[in-house]
Amino acid sequence: MPAFLERSPPSRWHALNPLTKLIFATVTALVGLIVGGLIGPLILVTVAVLLPASVAGVLSRLVRTSVLVSLPIAISTLLINVFFFPGGQDVLLRLGPVVATREGVSFALEILARILTISGAITLFYLTTRPSELVLDLESRGVSPRVAFVAHASVQTVPAMLERASNIVAAQRARGLDTEGSLVRRIRGLLPVVAPVVLGSIVEVEERTLALEARGFTRPGRRALLWFPADSARQRAARWLLVSAVPAAALAAAYGLLAWLP
Amino acid sequence: MACSPGSHETCTDTVLSLRGVSYRYAGATDPAIRDVDLTLQDGELLGIVGASEAGKTTLCLVAAGLAPRTIRGSLSGTVHLDGEDAASLQMHELAARIGICFQRPWTQLSGVCETVFEEVAFGPMNLGVPRQETLARTDEALTALAITDVASRDPARLSGGQMQLVAIAGLLAMEPAHLVLDEPTAQLDPAGTRLVADALARLAANGASILIAEQRTDLLAALCSRIIVLQAGRVIRDGPTVEVLTDPELPRQGVPETSAGRLRRLATEAGIATELLDQALD
């Protein structure tokens, strides 16, 4: 097999099986939801997101991406809970009819910690796992090639459409389309581009479907894969352990065993 | 018996047969092809020429079994592949026997392969070809089209011509017995066109049957033993390459002259004796 297909991962974290990383991210997100308070999720973010990200060499990218992705929901969550928390007594700030209470701030921070845990876990998975690796791994475990293809192609669709849109905008700019200036002017300039992007994508789907059919894509049964990510007994055991952490955390929370966490 | 490229030998063993075939796309009022009778013999290279919108692409899609199966429309007449009714075969069975290459290279890529090597191996993998054989076929296909140097590259980042070569390599790796090519050199420069022509000639010499729609009549003159001319969806001419491509009516039917034909015509118009020209061209 060509050497370039045996891709050497940049870190030990990258080298983990994609399913292991996926389960790790999912369990981290779920446990982050289950564990109450502020400190619990923060400990989880530190141990299960920031530490692996540091090992993988993607810490700064993770923080940047995770914060950006979480920002809109974080801002709205903060504002709603700080100023409209029901039953808040300890007033910190009054702005006309709305009041910011300590209880509201406390609750908002807890929600924010959970949001950061979830977005951090997902971002870590995204930054350290190639979609093709995950898809091939799933296919090697028996997932239908058609399902795997749809999942993979869906991930590729957005960047492909963005690139198409960029090319169309560049071509239209060369023909005098004005896409700079005020917001209204830019929207007016970009509206004519929407139709070609969407229609072009639809036409491409039909042509690509023909090409896939012509390459035997609809043949039932499994394919003989050229390669798929490595796995190990240790990782399999770790995955089962991780999965069992979710009901364990749920039971612990239900029986108040996590109440000591502020 | 296989036919030599550019020869007029009689071939036997019909591998593809279209009888009275008409095809109308869904929503269209007129058929794109009408009452087409076509036979492709074992080992033959059959060319299809015609003006734009003459029905060449539709004929290719019908011959490969993609229309009406994948494209909505109505087909009348019969299409037989290797003696079997094409409608009775599953799509993947058709794909294993008859490969089709389209004009636009970027829509022929799977969109999920990160390297050219994996892209070329995509077809054999889908057909369930064992891993080692897939690797061997992929290597052979890349070598045949002289694109081993781009094997590790992202196919989406290639030029249009390189993409088309990758698409054809993907087809070759599936090792179909028959090929349908819809203007395969449309995006290629002369060097790329030569590579494809050489690969097609090798395939034909090895017994593959090839149906090729092209605007480049020079290419067809060098490769094909027989040419079909389409006009408004109908076959108006079917005969040996030399006879068809030297027909003076051809340019009026929207088919470009071959370079040799153009030279002869210009020489005649200029009053220059064409005997020496014929000797040089032959």
XYZ file of C-alpha atoms in Angstrom:
544
model
C 0.000 0.000 0.000
C 1.333 3.500 -0.764
C 3.129 5.058 2.179
C 1.038 8.233 2.034
C -2.101 6.228 2.892
C -0.519 5.115 6.167
C -0.791 8.580 7.619
C 1.319 9.145 10.729
C -0.757 11.025 13.308
C 0.765 14.182 14.834
C 0.120 13.123 18.439
C -0.838 10.168 20.596
C -4.288 11.654 21.000
C -4.721 11.908 17.222
C -3.619 8.260 16.972
C -6.541 7.060 19.100
C -9.269 5.201 17.293
C -11.974 7.637 16.086
C -14.692 5.724 17.905
C -12.737 6.094 21.149
C -12.490 9.842 20.631
C -16.153 10.062 19.685
C -17.249 8.196 22.799
C -14.888 10.268 24.917
C -16.429 13.480 23.573
C -19.976 12.207 24.009
C -19.393 10.979 27.554
C -17.677 14.244 28.500
C -20.643 16.236 27.183
C -23.210 14.010 28.919
C -21.395 13.911 32.252
C -20.981 17.679 32.012
C -24.765 17.947 31.772
C -25.382 15.519 34.624
C -22.898 16.939 37.088
C -24.387 19.985 38.717
C -22.802 23.141 39.976
C -19.896 25.121 38.616
C -16.781 23.338 39.832
C -17.721 19.896 38.519
C -17.980 20.971 34.859
C -14.863 23.122 35.223
C -12.898 20.130 36.538
C -14.283 18.080 33.655
C -13.274 20.739 31.096
C -9.784 20.855 32.539
C -9.247 17.096 32.708
C -11.237 15.897 29.692
C -10.869 18.792 27.254
C -7.951 21.103 27.985
C -5.490 18.398 29.020
C -6.048 16.153 25.967
C -6.030 19.250 23.757
C -2.641 20.161 25.169
C -1.335 16.645 24.492
C -2.709 16.874 20.951
C -1.152 20.278 20.371
C -4.481 21.943 19.543
C -5.081 23.856 22.780
C -5.071 27.389 21.375
C -7.181 26.407 18.359
C -9.606 24.605 20.631
C -10.041 27.549 22.981
C -10.494 29.959 20.088
C -12.977 27.766 18.209
C -14.899 26.658 21.266
C -15.321 30.212 22.564
C -16.401 31.509 19.159
C -18.919 28.711 18.672
C -20.303 29.097 22.214
C -20.392 32.890 22.202
C -23.903 33.538 20.828
C -25.622 31.024 23.102
C -23.418 31.988 26.030
C -24.325 35.664 25.742
C -28.054 34.973 25.451
C -27.922 32.497 28.347
C -26.069 34.958 30.551
C -28.413 37.830 29.813
C -31.592 35.806 30.324
C -30.480 34.142 33.533
C -28.734 37.117 35.090
C -31.636 39.507 34.566
C -34.668 37.220 34.495
C -33.872 34.470 36.985
C -37.104 33.605 38.820
C -37.019 33.898 42.593
C -33.738 35.805 42.802
C -33.485 37.774 46.069
C -29.966 39.124 46.338
C -29.968 42.124 43.970
C -26.626 43.063 42.476
C -27.690 45.583 39.864
C -30.878 47.332 38.907
C -31.480 48.602 35.350
C -34.908 50.081 35.281
C -37.461 47.276 35.470
C -34.878 44.477 35.248
C -32.634 43.368 38.077
C -29.479 41.276 38.129
C -29.432 38.907 41.084
C -26.637 36.856 42.615
C -28.731 33.714 42.193
C -29.157 34.552 38.495
C -25.418 35.111 38.031
C -24.638 31.852 39.834
C -27.064 29.878 37.693
C -25.860 31.562 34.497
C -22.262 30.616 35.299
C -23.282 26.997 35.890
C -25.024 26.915 32.497
C -22.012 28.556 30.883
C -19.709 25.929 32.361
C -21.883 23.178 30.880
C -21.965 24.900 27.490
C -18.184 25.193 27.478
C -17.827 21.537 28.473
C -20.051 20.380 25.610
C -18.567 22.701 22.990
C -15.045 21.937 24.175
C -15.595 18.190 23.955
C -17.079 18.410 20.475
C -14.389 20.799 19.278
C -11.636 18.531 20.594
C -13.121 15.642 18.636
C -13.478 17.777 15.505
C -9.904 19.076 15.669
C -8.274 15.701 16.224
C -10.305 13.406 13.986
C -10.455 13.371 10.199
C -13.987 12.685 8.925
C -12.665 10.021 6.553
C -11.103 8.132 9.463
C -14.348 8.092 11.419
C -16.363 7.023 8.396
C -13.960 4.217 7.484
C -13.882 3.060 11.082
C -17.655 2.926 11.231
C -17.785 1.118 7.907
C -15.214 -1.425 9.105
C -17.524 -2.086 12.066
C -20.461 -2.900 9.816
C -22.164 0.429 9.156
C -23.578 0.460 5.628
C -21.220 2.111 3.120
C -24.165 4.157 1.886
C -24.860 5.548 5.361
C -21.155 6.176 5.904
C -20.925 7.966 2.561
C -23.913 10.202 3.315
C -22.418 11.136 6.685
C -19.050 11.919 5.131
C -20.446 13.778 2.137
C -22.653 15.881 4.418
C -19.597 17.072 6.309
C -17.878 17.942 3.025
C -20.896 19.777 1.627
C -20.561 23.006 3.581
C -16.939 23.786 2.666
C -17.655 22.778 -0.941
C -20.625 25.142 -1.143
C -18.626 27.930 0.467
C -15.895 27.464 -2.109
C -18.428 27.461 -4.933
C -20.004 30.637 -3.560
C -16.594 32.258 -3.282
C -15.807 31.408 -6.912
C -19.140 32.754 -8.103
C -18.714 35.967 -6.122
C -15.226 36.430 -7.563
C -16.541 35.879 -11.086
C -19.395 38.317 -10.546
C -17.056 40.886 -9.032
C -14.972 40.672 -12.190
C -18.173 41.600 -14.031
C -18.781 44.622 -11.846
C -20.908 43.215 -9.019
C -20.560 45.447 -5.962
C -20.149 43.424 -2.772
C -18.531 46.029 -0.558
C -19.759 48.987 1.416
C -22.733 49.195 3.770
C -24.578 46.098 4.960
C -27.563 46.830 2.723
C -25.318 47.258 -0.295
C -23.494 44.009 0.414
C -26.747 42.084 0.847
C -28.065 43.541 -2.386
C -24.857 42.531 -4.120
C -24.809 38.998 -2.777
C -28.479 38.114 -3.354
C -27.983 37.381 -7.095
C -25.291 34.889 -6.126
C -27.581 32.745 -3.982
C -29.544 31.258 -6.890
C -26.509 30.061 -8.887
C -24.949 28.553 -5.765
C -28.085 26.612 -4.851
C -29.063 25.644 -8.405
C -25.503 24.683 -9.253
C -25.348 22.456 -6.192
C -28.609 20.750 -7.160
C -27.383 20.074 -10.714
C -24.118 18.764 -9.321
C -25.988 16.375 -7.052
C -27.705 14.808 -10.066
C -24.476 14.450 -12.008
C -22.624 13.093 -9.008
C -25.419 10.560 -8.437
C -24.924 9.307 -12.002
C -21.194 8.999 -11.458
C -21.677 7.097 -8.190
C -24.096 4.688 -9.840
C -21.608 4.191 -12.659
C -18.963 3.262 -10.077
C -21.003 0.492 -8.548
C -21.931 2.428 -5.436
C -25.322 0.764 -5.126
C -23.909 -2.741 -4.907
C -25.242 -4.352 -1.726
C -22.835 -5.743 0.838
C -19.577 -4.574 2.312
C -16.586 -3.144 0.528
C -13.000 -4.340 0.835
C -11.444 -1.269 2.419
C -7.902 -0.234 1.603
C -7.266 0.750 5.199
C -9.060 1.591 8.405
C -7.965 3.082 11.730
C -6.199 0.804 14.183
C -7.919 -0.300 17.381
C -6.749 -2.186 20.458
C -8.136 -4.246 23.316
C -7.077 -1.500 25.715
C -9.107 1.088 23.799
C -12.096 -1.247 23.640
C -11.953 -1.647 27.426
C -11.559 2.116 27.846
C -14.651 2.724 25.710
C -16.765 0.426 27.862
C -15.443 2.163 30.972
C -16.276 5.563 29.538
C -19.783 4.504 28.566
C -20.381 3.140 32.070
C -19.376 6.550 33.476
C -22.636 8.054 32.217
C -25.078 5.920 34.242
C -22.623 6.050 37.152
C -22.666 9.855 37.090
C -26.458 9.842 36.760
C -26.834 7.555 39.773
C -24.364 9.576 41.792
C -26.260 12.767 41.028
C -29.595 11.101 41.845
C -28.331 9.889 45.244
C -26.791 13.280 46.066
C -23.232 11.948 46.043
C -22.127 14.952 44.001
C -23.773 17.534 46.245
C -20.393 18.419 47.812
C -19.344 20.006 44.499
C -20.149 23.765 44.615
C -12.649 -11.074 -33.312
C -11.353 -7.740 -32.147
C -11.129 -4.787 -34.529
C -7.926 -2.807 -34.911
C -8.166 0.901 -34.110
C -8.782 2.939 -37.262
C -9.364 -0.181 -39.351
C -12.440 -1.192 -41.255
C -12.332 -4.879 -40.388
C -15.618 -6.615 -39.809
C -16.088 -7.439 -36.153
C -18.240 -10.175 -34.750
C -20.011 -10.744 -31.436
C -22.351 -7.892 -30.700
C -21.812 -6.729 -27.116
C -24.142 -3.720 -27.086
C -27.293 -3.422 -29.116
C -29.846 -0.622 -29.252
C -32.951 -1.304 -31.340
C -35.504 1.390 -32.086
C -34.457 3.319 -29.004
C -36.088 6.639 -28.219
C -35.621 8.493 -24.978
C -37.526 11.480 -23.646
C -36.444 13.265 -20.474
C -39.062 13.813 -17.804
C -40.920 17.026 -18.506
C -39.625 17.306 -22.086
C -42.049 17.357 -25.005
C -39.696 15.915 -27.599
C -37.448 12.888 -27.362
C -33.724 13.583 -27.091
C -32.972 10.545 -29.271
C -35.350 8.911 -31.739
C -35.448 5.425 -33.236
C -31.753 4.816 -32.746
C -30.360 1.532 -33.972
C -26.810 0.922 -32.860
C -24.595 -2.070 -32.410
C -21.195 -2.230 -30.775
C -19.121 -5.255 -31.603
C -16.652 -7.007 -29.365
C -13.364 -5.128 -29.403
C -14.738 -2.324 -31.589
C -14.127 1.378 -31.125
C -17.289 3.149 -32.272
C -17.346 6.926 -32.501
C -20.383 9.178 -32.166
C -20.320 12.657 -33.653
C -22.908 15.354 -33.938
C -23.575 18.998 -33.268
C -24.315 20.216 -29.743
C -27.693 18.973 -28.492
C -27.702 16.251 -31.145
C -28.257 13.617 -28.450
C -24.733 12.274 -27.931
C -24.834 12.483 -24.134
C -28.310 10.981 -23.996
C -27.192 8.114 -26.207
C -24.238 7.512 -23.882
C -26.498 7.500 -20.820
C -28.910 5.057 -22.430
C -26.100 2.798 -23.629
C -24.629 2.665 -20.121
C -28.008 1.907 -18.565
C -28.177 5.105 -16.534
C -31.195 6.367 -18.445
C -33.983 5.973 -17.519
C -32.909 4.081 -14.396
C -31.180 6.973 -12.641
C -32.508 9.895 -14.674
C -36.252 10.167 -14.868
C -37.611 9.792 -18.369
C -39.205 7.309 -20.715
C -37.366 4.851 -22.889
C -38.810 2.905 -25.783
C -37.031 0.240 -27.738
C -34.582 -2.315 -26.433
C -31.073 -2.157 -25.033
C -29.111 -5.393 -24.819
C -25.730 -5.808 -23.167
C -23.799 -9.022 -23.763
C -27.002 -10.530 -25.087
C -28.997 -9.678 -21.955
C -31.719 -7.080 -21.596
C -30.020 -4.211 -19.793
C -33.226 -3.480 -17.886
C -32.974 -6.890 -16.203
C -29.519 -6.160 -14.759
C -28.907 -4.460 -11.417
C -27.106 -1.128 -11.610
C -23.946 -2.463 -9.992
C -23.944 -5.384 -12.441
C -24.097 -2.879 -15.274
C -21.327 -0.832 -13.678
C -19.087 -3.890 -13.530
C -19.614 -4.583 -17.226
C -19.879 -1.170 -18.838
C -18.140 1.918 -17.519
C -19.118 5.460 -18.421
C -17.064 8.621 -18.260
C -18.715 12.050 -18.412
C -17.624 15.425 -19.701
C -17.384 17.314 -16.405
C -14.598 15.831 -14.325
C -15.411 17.433 -10.964
C -18.807 15.779 -10.734
C -17.255 12.378 -11.307
C -15.254 12.553 -8.128
C -16.763 10.821 -5.124
C -16.156 13.888 -2.946
C -15.098 11.717 -0.011
C -11.636 10.539 -1.014
C -8.657 12.496 0.255
C -6.146 11.260 -2.293
C -6.172 10.462 -5.994
C -5.162 6.895 -5.167
C -8.243 6.363 -2.998
C -10.401 8.054 -5.628
C -9.236 5.654 -8.334
C -9.673 2.710 -5.949
C -13.236 3.829 -5.097
C -14.881 1.888 -7.950
C -13.149 -1.480 -7.387
C -13.827 -1.182 -3.650
C -17.530 -0.655 -4.356
C -17.537 -3.755 -6.557
C -16.115 -5.828 -3.706
C -12.768 -6.449 -5.416
C -10.304 -7.897 -2.863
C -7.893 -5.418 -1.317
C -4.676 -6.614 -2.944
C -6.280 -6.718 -6.366
C -7.705 -3.231 -5.838
C -4.229 -1.947 -5.017
C -2.793 -3.579 -8.131
C -5.543 -2.311 -10.421
C -5.202 1.188 -9.023
C -1.466 1.208 -9.633
C -1.975 -0.031 -13.193
C -4.654 2.558 -13.945
C -2.518 5.416 -12.599
C 0.446 4.208 -14.640
C -1.621 3.800 -17.820
C -2.626 7.466 -17.661
C 0.764 8.663 -16.373
C -0.687 10.271 -13.242
C 1.246 8.400 -10.577
C 2.890 11.685 -9.587
C -0.444 13.037 -8.323
C -1.470 9.850 -6.509
C -1.053 11.438 -3.072
C -2.787 14.706 -3.918
C -6.312 15.820 -3.075
C -8.357 15.166 -6.225
C -10.505 18.231 -5.568
C -7.430 20.437 -5.899
C -6.386 19.204 -9.351
C -6.834 21.031 -12.627
C -9.821 20.087 -14.784
C -7.635 18.064 -17.112
C -5.986 16.163 -14.284
C -9.389 15.476 -12.747
C -10.596 13.993 -16.008
C -7.579 11.709 -16.152
C -8.317 10.625 -12.575
C -11.947 9.945 -13.527
C -10.853 7.818 -16.491
C -8.306 6.025 -14.311
C -11.112 5.270 -11.863
C -13.028 3.752 -14.729
C -10.066 1.681 -15.921
C -9.494 0.353 -12.410
C -12.963 -1.191 -12.486
C -11.873 -3.143 -15.594
C -15.231 -3.091 -17.338
C -15.405 -5.068 -20.564
C -17.027 -2.142 -22.341
C -16.627 1.598 -22.063
C -18.832 4.555 -22.907
C -17.013 7.864 -23.027
C -18.904 11.144 -23.369
C -16.379 13.690 -24.682
C -13.607 12.470 -22.369
C -11.045 14.918 -23.738
C -13.225 18.021 -23.469
C -11.188 19.358 -20.552
C -7.782 18.088 -21.662
C -4.836 19.772 -23.336
C -3.168 18.061 -26.334
C -0.800 16.119 -24.086
C -3.656 14.845 -21.942
C -5.675 14.020 -25.050
C -2.768 11.968 -26.355
C -2.521 10.079 -23.064
C -6.194 9.238 -23.142
C -6.033 8.253 -26.811
C -3.070 5.953 -26.136
C -4.838 4.369 -23.168
C -7.990 3.831 -25.214
C -6.034 2.284 -28.075
C -4.372 -0.117 -25.610
C -7.735 -1.028 -24.146
C -9.219 -1.677 -27.572
C -6.187 -3.784 -28.522
C -6.825 -5.842 -25.380
C -10.373 -6.498 -26.515
C -12.412 -3.770 -24.775
C -15.392 -2.457 -26.689
C -15.600 1.325 -26.609
C -18.315 3.779 -27.530
C -16.910 7.303 -27.616
C -18.761 10.539 -28.253
C -16.420 13.308 -29.300
C -16.178 16.654 -31.025
C -12.499 16.036 -31.788
C -12.832 14.240 -35.078
C -9.045 13.879 -35.365
C -9.116 11.689 -32.281
C -11.951 9.589 -33.663
C -10.202 9.255 -37.017
C -7.148 7.818 -35.293
C -9.030 5.454 -32.980
C -12.361 4.364 -34.390
C -13.248 1.754 -36.946
C -16.780 3.071 -37.379
C -18.545 6.394 -36.889
C -22.182 7.245 -36.233
C -23.470 10.729 -36.968
C -26.338 12.049 -34.866
C -28.555 14.933 -35.857
C -31.570 16.044 -33.869
C -31.523 12.744 -32.000
C -31.518 10.554 -35.102
C -28.744 8.488 -36.638
C -28.206 9.964 -40.088
C -24.997 8.177 -40.962
C -23.359 4.944 -39.847
C -20.312 3.698 -41.618
C -16.561 3.225 -41.747
C -14.549 6.087 -40.293
C -12.831 7.153 -43.505
C -16.088 7.321 -45.451
C -18.039 9.187 -42.799
C -15.412 11.730 -41.793
C -14.580 12.650 -45.391
C -18.214 13.367 -46.218
C -18.319 17.012 -47.370
C -21.811 17.394 -45.836
C -20.499 16.792 -42.330
C -19.590 20.398 -41.457
C -23.123 21.467 -42.421
C -24.391 18.935 -39.900
C -22.404 20.617 -37.162
C -19.520 18.151 -37.124
C -16.001 19.643 -37.295
C -13.762 18.535 -40.125
C -10.698 16.496 -39.374
C -7.427 18.377 -39.796
C -6.565 16.228 -42.808
C -9.969 16.907 -44.326
C -9.592 20.628 -43.788
C -6.143 20.580 -45.411
C -7.437 18.704 -48.445
C -10.369 21.064 -48.833
C -8.204 24.169 -48.559
C -5.673 22.717 -50.967
C -8.423 21.933 -53.463
C -9.914 25.421 -53.098
C -6.464 26.901 -53.680
C -5.986 24.781 -56.774
C -3.107 22.823 -55.253
C -2.682 19.194 -56.346
C -3.674 16.980 -53.455
C -1.762 13.820 -54.452
C 1.391 14.848 -52.613
C -0.723 15.991 -49.668
C -2.499 12.623 -49.574
C 0.846 10.806 -49.624
C 2.106 12.942 -46.743
C -1.047 12.509 -44.710
C -1.182 8.778 -45.322
